[in-house]
mmCIF file of C-alpha atoms and ligand atoms in Angstrom:
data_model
loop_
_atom_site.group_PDB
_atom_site.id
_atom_site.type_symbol
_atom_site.label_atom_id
_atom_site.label_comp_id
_atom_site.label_asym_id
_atom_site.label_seq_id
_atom_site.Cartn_x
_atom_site.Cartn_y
_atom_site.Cartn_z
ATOM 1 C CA UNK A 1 78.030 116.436 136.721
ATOM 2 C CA UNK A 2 80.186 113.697 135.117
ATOM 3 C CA UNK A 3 78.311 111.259 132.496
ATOM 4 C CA UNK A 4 79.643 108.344 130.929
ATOM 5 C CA UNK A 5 78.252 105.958 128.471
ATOM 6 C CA UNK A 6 78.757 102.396 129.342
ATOM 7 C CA UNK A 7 78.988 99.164 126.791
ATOM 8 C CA UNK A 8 78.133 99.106 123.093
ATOM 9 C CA UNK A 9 75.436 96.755 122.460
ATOM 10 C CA UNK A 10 74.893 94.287 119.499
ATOM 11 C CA UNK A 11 72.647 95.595 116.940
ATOM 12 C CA UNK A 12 69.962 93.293 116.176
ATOM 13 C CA UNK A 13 68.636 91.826 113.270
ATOM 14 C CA UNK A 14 66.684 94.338 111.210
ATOM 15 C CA UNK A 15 66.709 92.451 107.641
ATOM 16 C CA UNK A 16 65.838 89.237 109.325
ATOM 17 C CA UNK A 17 62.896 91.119 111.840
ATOM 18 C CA UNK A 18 61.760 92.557 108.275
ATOM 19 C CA UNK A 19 61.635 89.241 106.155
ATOM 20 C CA UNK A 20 60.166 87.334 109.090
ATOM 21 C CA UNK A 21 57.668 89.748 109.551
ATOM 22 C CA UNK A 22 56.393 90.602 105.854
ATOM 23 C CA UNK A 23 56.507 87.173 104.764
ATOM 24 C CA UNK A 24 54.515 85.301 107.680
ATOM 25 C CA UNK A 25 51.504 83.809 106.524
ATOM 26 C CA UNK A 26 48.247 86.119 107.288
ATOM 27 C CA UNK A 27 48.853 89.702 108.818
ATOM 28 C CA UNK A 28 51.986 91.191 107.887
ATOM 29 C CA UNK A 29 53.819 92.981 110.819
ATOM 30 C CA UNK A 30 56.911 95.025 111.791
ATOM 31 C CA UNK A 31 58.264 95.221 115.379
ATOM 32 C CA UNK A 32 56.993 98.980 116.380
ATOM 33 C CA UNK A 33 60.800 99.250 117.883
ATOM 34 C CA UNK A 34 62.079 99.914 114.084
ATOM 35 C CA UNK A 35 59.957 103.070 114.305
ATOM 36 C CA UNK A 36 62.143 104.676 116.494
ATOM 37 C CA UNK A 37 65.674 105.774 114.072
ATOM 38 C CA UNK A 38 66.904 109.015 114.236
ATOM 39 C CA UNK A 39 64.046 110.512 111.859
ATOM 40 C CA UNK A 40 61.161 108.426 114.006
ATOM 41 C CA UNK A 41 62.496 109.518 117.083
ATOM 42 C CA UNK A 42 62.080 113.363 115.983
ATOM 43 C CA UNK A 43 58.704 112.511 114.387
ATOM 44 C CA UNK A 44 57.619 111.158 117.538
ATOM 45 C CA UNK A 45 58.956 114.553 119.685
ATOM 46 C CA UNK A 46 56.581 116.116 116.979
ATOM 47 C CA UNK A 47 53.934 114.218 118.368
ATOM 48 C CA UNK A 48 54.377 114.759 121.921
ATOM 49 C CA UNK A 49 53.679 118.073 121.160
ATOM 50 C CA UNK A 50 50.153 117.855 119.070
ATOM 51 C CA UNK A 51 47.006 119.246 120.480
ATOM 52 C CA UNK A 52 45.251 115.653 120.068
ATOM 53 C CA UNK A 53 48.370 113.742 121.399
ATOM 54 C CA UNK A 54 47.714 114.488 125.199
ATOM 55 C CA UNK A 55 49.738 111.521 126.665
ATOM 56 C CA UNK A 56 53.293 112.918 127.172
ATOM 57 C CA UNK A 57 51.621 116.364 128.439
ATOM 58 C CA UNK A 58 49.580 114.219 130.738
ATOM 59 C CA UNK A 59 52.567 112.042 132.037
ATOM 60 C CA UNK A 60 54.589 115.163 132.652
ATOM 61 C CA UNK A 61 51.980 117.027 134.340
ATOM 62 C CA UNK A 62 51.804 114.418 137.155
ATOM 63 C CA UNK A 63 55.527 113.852 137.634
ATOM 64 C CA UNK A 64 55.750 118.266 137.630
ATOM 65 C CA UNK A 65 52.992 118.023 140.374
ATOM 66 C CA UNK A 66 53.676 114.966 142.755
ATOM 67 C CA UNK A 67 57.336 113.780 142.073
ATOM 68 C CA UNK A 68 57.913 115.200 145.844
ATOM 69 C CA UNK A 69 55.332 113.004 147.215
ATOM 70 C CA UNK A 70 56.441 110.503 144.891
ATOM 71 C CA UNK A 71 60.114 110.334 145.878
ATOM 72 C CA UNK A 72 58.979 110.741 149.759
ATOM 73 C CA UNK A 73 57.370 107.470 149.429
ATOM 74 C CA UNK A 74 60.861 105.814 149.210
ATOM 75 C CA UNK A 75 63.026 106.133 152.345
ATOM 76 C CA UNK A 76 66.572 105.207 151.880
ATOM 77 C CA UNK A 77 68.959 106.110 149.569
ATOM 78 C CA UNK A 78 68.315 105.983 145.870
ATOM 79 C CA UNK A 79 69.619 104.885 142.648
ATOM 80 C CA UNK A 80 67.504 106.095 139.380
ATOM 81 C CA UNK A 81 67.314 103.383 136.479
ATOM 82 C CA UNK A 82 65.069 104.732 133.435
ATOM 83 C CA UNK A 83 63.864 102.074 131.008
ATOM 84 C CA UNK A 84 63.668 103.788 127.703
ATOM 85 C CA UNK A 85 65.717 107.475 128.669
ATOM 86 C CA UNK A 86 63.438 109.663 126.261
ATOM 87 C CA UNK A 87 64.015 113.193 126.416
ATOM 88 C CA UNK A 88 65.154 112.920 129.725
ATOM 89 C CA UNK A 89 62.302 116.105 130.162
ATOM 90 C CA UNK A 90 59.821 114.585 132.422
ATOM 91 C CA UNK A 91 62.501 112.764 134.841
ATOM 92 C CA UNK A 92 64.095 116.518 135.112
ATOM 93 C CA UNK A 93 61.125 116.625 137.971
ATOM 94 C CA UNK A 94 61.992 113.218 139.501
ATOM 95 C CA UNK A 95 65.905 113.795 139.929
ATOM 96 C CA UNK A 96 65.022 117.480 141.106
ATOM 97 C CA UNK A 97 63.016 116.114 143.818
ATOM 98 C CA UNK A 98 65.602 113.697 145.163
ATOM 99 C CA UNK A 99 68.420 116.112 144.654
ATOM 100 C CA UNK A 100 66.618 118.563 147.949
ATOM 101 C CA UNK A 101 67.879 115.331 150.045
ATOM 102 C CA UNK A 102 70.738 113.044 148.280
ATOM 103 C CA UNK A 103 73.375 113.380 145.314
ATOM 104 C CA UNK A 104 71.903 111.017 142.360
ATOM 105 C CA UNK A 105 72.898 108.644 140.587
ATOM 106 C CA UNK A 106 71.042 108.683 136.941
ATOM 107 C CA UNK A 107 71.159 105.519 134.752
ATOM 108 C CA UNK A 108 69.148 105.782 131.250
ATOM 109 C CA UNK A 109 68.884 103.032 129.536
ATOM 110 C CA UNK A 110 68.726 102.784 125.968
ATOM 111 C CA UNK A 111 69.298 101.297 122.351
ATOM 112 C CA UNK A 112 69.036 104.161 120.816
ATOM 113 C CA UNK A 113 72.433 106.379 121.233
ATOM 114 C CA UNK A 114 71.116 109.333 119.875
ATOM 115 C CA UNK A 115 68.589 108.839 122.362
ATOM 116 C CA UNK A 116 70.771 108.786 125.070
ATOM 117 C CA UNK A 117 72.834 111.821 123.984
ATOM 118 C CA UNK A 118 69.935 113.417 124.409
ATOM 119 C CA UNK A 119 69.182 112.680 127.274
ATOM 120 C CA UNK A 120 72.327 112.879 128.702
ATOM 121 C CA UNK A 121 72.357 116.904 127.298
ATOM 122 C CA UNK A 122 69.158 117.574 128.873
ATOM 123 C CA UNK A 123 70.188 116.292 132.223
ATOM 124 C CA UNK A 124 73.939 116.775 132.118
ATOM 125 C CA UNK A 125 73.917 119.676 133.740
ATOM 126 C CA UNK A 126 72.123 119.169 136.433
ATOM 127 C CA UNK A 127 73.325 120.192 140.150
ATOM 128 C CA UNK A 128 74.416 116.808 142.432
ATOM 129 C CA UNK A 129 73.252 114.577 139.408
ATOM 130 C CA UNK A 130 75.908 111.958 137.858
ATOM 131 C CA UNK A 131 74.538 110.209 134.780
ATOM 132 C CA UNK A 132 75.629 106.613 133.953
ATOM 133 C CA UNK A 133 73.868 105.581 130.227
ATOM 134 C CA UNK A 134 73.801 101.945 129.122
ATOM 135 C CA UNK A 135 73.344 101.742 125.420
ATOM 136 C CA UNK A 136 71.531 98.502 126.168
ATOM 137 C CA UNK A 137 68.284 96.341 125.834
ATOM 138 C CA UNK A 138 65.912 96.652 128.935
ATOM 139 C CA UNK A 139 66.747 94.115 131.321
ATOM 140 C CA UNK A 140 70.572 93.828 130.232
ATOM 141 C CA UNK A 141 70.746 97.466 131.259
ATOM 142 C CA UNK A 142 68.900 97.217 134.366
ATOM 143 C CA UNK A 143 71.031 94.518 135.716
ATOM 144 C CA UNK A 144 73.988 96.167 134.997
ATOM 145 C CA UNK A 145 72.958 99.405 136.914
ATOM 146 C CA UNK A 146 71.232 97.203 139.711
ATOM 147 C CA UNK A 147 74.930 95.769 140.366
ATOM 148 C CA UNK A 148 76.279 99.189 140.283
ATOM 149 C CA UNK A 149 74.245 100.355 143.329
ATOM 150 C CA UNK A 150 75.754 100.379 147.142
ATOM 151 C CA UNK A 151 74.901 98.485 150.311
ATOM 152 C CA UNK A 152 71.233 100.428 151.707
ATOM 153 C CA UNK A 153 70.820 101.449 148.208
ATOM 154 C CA UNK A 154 67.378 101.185 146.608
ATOM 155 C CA UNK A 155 66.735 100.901 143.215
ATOM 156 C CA UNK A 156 63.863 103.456 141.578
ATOM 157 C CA UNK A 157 63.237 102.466 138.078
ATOM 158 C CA UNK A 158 61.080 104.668 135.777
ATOM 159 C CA UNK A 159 59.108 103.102 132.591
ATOM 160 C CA UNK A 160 57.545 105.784 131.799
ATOM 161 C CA UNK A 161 55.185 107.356 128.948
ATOM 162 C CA UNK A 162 53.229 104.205 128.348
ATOM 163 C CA UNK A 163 55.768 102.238 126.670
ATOM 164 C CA UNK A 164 54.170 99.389 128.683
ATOM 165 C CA UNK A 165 51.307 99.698 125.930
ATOM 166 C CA UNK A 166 53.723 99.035 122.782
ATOM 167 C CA UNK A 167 53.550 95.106 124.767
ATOM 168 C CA UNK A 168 50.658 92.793 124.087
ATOM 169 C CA UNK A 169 48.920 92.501 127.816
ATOM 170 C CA UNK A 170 50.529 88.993 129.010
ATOM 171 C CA UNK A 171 54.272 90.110 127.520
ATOM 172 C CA UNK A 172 53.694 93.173 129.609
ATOM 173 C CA UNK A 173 52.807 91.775 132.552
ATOM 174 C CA UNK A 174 56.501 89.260 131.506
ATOM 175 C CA UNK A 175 58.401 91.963 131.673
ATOM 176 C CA UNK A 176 57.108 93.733 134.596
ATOM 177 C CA UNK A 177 57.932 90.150 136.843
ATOM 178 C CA UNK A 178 61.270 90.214 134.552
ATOM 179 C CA UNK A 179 62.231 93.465 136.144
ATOM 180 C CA UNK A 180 60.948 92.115 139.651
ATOM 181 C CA UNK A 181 62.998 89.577 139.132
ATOM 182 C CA UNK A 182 65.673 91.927 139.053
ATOM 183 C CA UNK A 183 64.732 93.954 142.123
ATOM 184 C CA UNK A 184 64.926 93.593 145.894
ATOM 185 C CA UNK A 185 61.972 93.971 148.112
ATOM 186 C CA UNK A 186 61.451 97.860 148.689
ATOM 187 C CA UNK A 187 62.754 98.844 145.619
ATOM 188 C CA UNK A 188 60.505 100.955 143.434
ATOM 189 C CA UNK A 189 58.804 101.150 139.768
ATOM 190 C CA UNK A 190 57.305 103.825 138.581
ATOM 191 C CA UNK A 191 55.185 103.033 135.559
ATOM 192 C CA UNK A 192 52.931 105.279 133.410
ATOM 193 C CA UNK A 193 50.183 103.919 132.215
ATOM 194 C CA UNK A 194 47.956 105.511 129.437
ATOM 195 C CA UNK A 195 43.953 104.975 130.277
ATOM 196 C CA UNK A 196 40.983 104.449 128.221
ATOM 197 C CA UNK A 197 39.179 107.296 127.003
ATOM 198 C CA UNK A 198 36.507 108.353 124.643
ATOM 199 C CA UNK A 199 36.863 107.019 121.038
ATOM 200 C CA UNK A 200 37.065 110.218 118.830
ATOM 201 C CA UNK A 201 39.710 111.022 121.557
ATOM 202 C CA UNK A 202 41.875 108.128 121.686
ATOM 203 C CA UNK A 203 41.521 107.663 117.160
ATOM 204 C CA UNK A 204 42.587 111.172 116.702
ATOM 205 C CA UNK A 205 45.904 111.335 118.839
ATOM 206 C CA UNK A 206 47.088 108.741 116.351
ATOM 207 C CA UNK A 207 45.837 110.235 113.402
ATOM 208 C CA UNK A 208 46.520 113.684 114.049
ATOM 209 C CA UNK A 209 44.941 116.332 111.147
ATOM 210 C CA UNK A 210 48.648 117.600 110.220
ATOM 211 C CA UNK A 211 49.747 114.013 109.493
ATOM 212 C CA UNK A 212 52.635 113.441 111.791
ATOM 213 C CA UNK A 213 51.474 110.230 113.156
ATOM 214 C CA UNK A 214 51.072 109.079 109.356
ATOM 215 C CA UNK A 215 55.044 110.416 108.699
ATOM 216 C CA UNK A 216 56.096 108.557 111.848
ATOM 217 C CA UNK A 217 54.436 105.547 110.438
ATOM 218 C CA UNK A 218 55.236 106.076 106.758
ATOM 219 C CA UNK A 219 59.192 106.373 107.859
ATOM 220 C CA UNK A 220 59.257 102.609 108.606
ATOM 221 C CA UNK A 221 59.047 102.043 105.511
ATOM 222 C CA UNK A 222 61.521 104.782 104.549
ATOM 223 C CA UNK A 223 63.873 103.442 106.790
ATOM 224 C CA UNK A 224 63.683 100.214 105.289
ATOM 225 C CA UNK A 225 64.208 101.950 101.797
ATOM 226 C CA UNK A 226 67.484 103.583 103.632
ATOM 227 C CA UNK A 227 68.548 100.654 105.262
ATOM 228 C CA UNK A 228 67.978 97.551 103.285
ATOM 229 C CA UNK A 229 68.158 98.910 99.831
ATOM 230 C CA UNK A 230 64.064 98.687 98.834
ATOM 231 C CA UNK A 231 61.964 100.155 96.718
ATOM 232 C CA UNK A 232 58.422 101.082 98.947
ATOM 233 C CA UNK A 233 56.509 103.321 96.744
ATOM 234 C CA UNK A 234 55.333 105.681 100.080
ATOM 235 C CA UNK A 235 52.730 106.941 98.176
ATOM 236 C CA UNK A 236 50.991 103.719 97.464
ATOM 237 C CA UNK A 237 50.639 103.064 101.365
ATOM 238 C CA UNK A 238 48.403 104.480 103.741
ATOM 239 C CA UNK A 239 48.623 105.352 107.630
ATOM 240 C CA UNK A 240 45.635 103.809 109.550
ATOM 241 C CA UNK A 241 44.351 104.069 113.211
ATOM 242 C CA UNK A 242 42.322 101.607 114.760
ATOM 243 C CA UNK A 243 40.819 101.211 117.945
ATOM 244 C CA UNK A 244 40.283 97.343 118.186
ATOM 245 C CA UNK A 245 37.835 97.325 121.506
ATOM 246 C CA UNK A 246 38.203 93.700 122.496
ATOM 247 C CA UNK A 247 41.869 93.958 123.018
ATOM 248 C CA UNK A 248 41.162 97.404 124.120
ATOM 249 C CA UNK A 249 44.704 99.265 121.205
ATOM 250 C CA UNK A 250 45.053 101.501 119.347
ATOM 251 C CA UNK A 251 46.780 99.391 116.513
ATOM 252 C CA UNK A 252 48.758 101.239 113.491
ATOM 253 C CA UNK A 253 48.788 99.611 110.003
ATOM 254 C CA UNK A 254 49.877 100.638 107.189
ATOM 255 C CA UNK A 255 47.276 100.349 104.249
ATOM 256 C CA UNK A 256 48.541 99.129 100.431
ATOM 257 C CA UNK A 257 46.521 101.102 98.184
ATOM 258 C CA UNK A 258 46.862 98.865 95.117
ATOM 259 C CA UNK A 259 48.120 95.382 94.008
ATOM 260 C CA UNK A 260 51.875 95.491 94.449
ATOM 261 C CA UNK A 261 55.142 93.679 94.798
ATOM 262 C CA UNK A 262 58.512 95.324 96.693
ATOM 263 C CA UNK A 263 62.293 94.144 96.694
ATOM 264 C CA UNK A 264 63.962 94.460 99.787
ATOM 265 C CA UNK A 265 67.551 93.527 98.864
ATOM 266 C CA UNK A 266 69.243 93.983 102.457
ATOM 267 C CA UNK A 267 65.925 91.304 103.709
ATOM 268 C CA UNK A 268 66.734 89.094 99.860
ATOM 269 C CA UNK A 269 63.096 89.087 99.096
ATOM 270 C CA UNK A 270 60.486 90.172 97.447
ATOM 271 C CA UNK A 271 57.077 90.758 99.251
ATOM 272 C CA UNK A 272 53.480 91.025 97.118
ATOM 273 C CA UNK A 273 50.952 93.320 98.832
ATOM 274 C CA UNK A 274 47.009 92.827 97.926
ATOM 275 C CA UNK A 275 44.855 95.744 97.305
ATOM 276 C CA UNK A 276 43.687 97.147 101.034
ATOM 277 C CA UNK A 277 46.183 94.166 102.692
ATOM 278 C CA UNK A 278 48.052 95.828 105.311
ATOM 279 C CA UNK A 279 51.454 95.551 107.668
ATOM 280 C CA UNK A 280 50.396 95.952 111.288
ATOM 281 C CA UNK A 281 53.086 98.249 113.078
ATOM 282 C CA UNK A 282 52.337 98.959 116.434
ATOM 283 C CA UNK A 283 49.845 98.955 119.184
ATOM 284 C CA UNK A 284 49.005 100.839 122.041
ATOM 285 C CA UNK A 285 47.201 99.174 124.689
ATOM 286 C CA UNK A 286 45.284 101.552 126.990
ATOM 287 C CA UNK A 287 44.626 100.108 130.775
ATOM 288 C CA UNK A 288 41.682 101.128 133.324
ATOM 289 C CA UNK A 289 43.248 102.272 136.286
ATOM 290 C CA UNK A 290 41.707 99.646 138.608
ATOM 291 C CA UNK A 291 43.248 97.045 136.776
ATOM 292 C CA UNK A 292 47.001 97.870 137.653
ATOM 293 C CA UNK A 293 46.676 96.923 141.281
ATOM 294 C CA UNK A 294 46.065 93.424 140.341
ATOM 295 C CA UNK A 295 48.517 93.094 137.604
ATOM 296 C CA UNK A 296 51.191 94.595 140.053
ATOM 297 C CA UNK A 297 50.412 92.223 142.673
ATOM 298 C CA UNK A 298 49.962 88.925 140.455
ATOM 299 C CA UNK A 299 54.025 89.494 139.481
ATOM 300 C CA UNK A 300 55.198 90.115 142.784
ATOM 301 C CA UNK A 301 54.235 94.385 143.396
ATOM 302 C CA UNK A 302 52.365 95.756 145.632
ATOM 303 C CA UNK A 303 50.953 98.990 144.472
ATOM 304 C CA UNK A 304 51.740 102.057 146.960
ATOM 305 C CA UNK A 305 49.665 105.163 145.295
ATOM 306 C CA UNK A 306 48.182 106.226 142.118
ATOM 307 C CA UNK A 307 47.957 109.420 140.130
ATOM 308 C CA UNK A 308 45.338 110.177 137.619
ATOM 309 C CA UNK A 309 45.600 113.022 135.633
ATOM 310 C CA UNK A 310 42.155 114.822 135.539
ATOM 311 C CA UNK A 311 42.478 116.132 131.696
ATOM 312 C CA UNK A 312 43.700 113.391 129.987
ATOM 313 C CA UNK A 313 43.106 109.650 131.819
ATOM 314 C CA UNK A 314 46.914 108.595 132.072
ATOM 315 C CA UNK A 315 48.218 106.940 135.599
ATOM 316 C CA UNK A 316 51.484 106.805 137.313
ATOM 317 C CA UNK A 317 51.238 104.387 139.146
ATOM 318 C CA UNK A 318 53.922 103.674 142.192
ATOM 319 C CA UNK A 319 55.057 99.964 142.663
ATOM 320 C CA UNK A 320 57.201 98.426 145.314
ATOM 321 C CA UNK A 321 58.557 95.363 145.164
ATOM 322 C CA UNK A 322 57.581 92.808 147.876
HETATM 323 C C1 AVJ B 401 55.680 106.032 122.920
HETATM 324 C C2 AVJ B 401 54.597 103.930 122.821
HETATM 325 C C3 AVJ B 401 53.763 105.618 124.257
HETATM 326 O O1 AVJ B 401 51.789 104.284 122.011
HETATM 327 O O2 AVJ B 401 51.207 106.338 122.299
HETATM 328 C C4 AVJ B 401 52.555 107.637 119.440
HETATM 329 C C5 AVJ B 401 53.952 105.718 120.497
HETATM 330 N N1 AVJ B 401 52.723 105.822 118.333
HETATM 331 N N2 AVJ B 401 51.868 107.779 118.305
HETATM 332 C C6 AVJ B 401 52.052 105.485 122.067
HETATM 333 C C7 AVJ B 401 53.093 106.388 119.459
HETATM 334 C C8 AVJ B 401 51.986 106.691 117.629
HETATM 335 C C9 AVJ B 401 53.496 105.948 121.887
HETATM 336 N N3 AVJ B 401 54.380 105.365 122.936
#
């Protein structure tokens, strides 16, 4: 069916996220969304795919077995929004589902247009499917495909694949009242969460033994070499997993493995590294599937069902909007 891409977006500020974030006082950090440029994005498809990386298998698995219960739940007419478009592989099962009963209207939503072309290749073809992308932020996106829907229309928004976990707990719970906010009562979110699991489990499926998660991580700094004209040695860093059990993530860092100084000329600055100091670049907050319930219903949710997959703890969990 037809696709169209609506709306360019405004880039934004990679030299200044950079400079702010290597020269703050303390721990050095990068936003994790810089990971994601054409190279990252492949890196991380890698990943998907590694024996110890059992989250996207997990997520898929659920939405393969119970998107027909899950799209029975909702009644009316819908209209899919996808935070974050992905492959477009897993919500293959979701549109499938809805397409035994209604044509569908499919809106990724995404920064990334390579992204999105994916996306829109996988799903393109699809039988009774039409595919609206927004190369947008989040919530500019979402608005602009809520106002797109018709009269009896409900809105069924996927975040899925634990993206949630890339936000520190209370921005997290933000956003998901910033996409309430957005919603009408009885319209749907469908949000995979990734659980807590054993420790060996959870360290090793971001610090896999053939080093892709270390490449993915690495690349940041690449891409910064590519992109604002610097000179990262990539051998004198290190890729590091941590579990950090209080905030219950998985952070990412990446480890300076000697006293060093680096000129980013897009960012104008030069940045001095310490001996073992490292840039913190993403983290991955894992939830207890208990604990979603609440959090839906403190920003306005109430949650309808829950799936747990049984071989690796991930939830989908099914929220309506009161
Ligand atoms: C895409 C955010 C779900 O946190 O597990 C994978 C990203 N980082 N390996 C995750 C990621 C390192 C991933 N998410």
């Amino acid at each position: 069916m037809a696709t169209a891409v609506v709306a360019q977006y405004s880039r934004s500020n990679f030299a200044g996220d950079v400079r702010a974030g290597l020269l703050r006082p303390g721990q050095k950090e990068l936003p994790s969304k810089y990971l994601y440029d054409e190279v990252g994005s492949a890196l991380f498809e890698v990943i998907s795919v590694l024996p110890e990386y059992g989250l996207t298998r997990a997520d898929e698995r659920l939405l393969r077995r119970h998107s027909v219960d899950i799209v029975s739940r909702l009644k009316s007419h819908v209209l899919v929004a996808e935070l974050g478009s992905g492959s477009g592989r897993k919500t293959r099962w979701i549109l499938e589902a809805l397409t035994r009963r209604q044509r569908t209207t499919y809106c990724p939503i995404e920064i990334s247009p390579t992204a999105l072309a994916r996306c829109e290749s996988e799903l393109g073809q699809m039988e009774c499917v039409s595919i609206v992308g927004f190369e947008r932020p989040y919530l500019d996106g979402l608005l602009a495909a809520a106002s797109a829907r018709r009269e009896n229309e409900r809105l069924l928004v996927l975040f899925l694949g634990s993206t949630i976990g890339n936000f520190d707990r209370d921005a997290g719970e933000r956003f998901l009242a910033e996409v309430r906010a957005i919603l009408y009562p009885g319209d749907a979110l469908l949000l995979g969460t990734d659980l807590e699991k054993p420790l060996p489990q959870l360290v090793a499926a971001y610090d896999d033994s053939i080093g892709v998660t270390s490449a993915f991580n690495l690349n940041l700094l690449a891409r910064i070499n590519r992109e604002l004209d610097a000179d990262f040695d990539l051998t004198a860093f290190r890729h590091e997993a941590r579990y950090n059990a209080g905030e219950r993530r998985i952070e990412m860092h990446l480890r300076s493995l000697q006293d060093q100084s680096v000129t980013i000329a897009g960012s104008g600055c030069t940045v001095s590294f310490e001996k073992d100091e490292t840039i913190w670049t993403e983290s991955s907050y894992k939830y207890r599937a208990d604990e979603i319930p609440a959090i839906a219903q403190r920003v306005g949710y109430r949650c309808d069902a829950q799936w747990v997959d049984s071989e690796w703890p991930f939830a989908e969990n099914l929220l309506i909007a009161v």
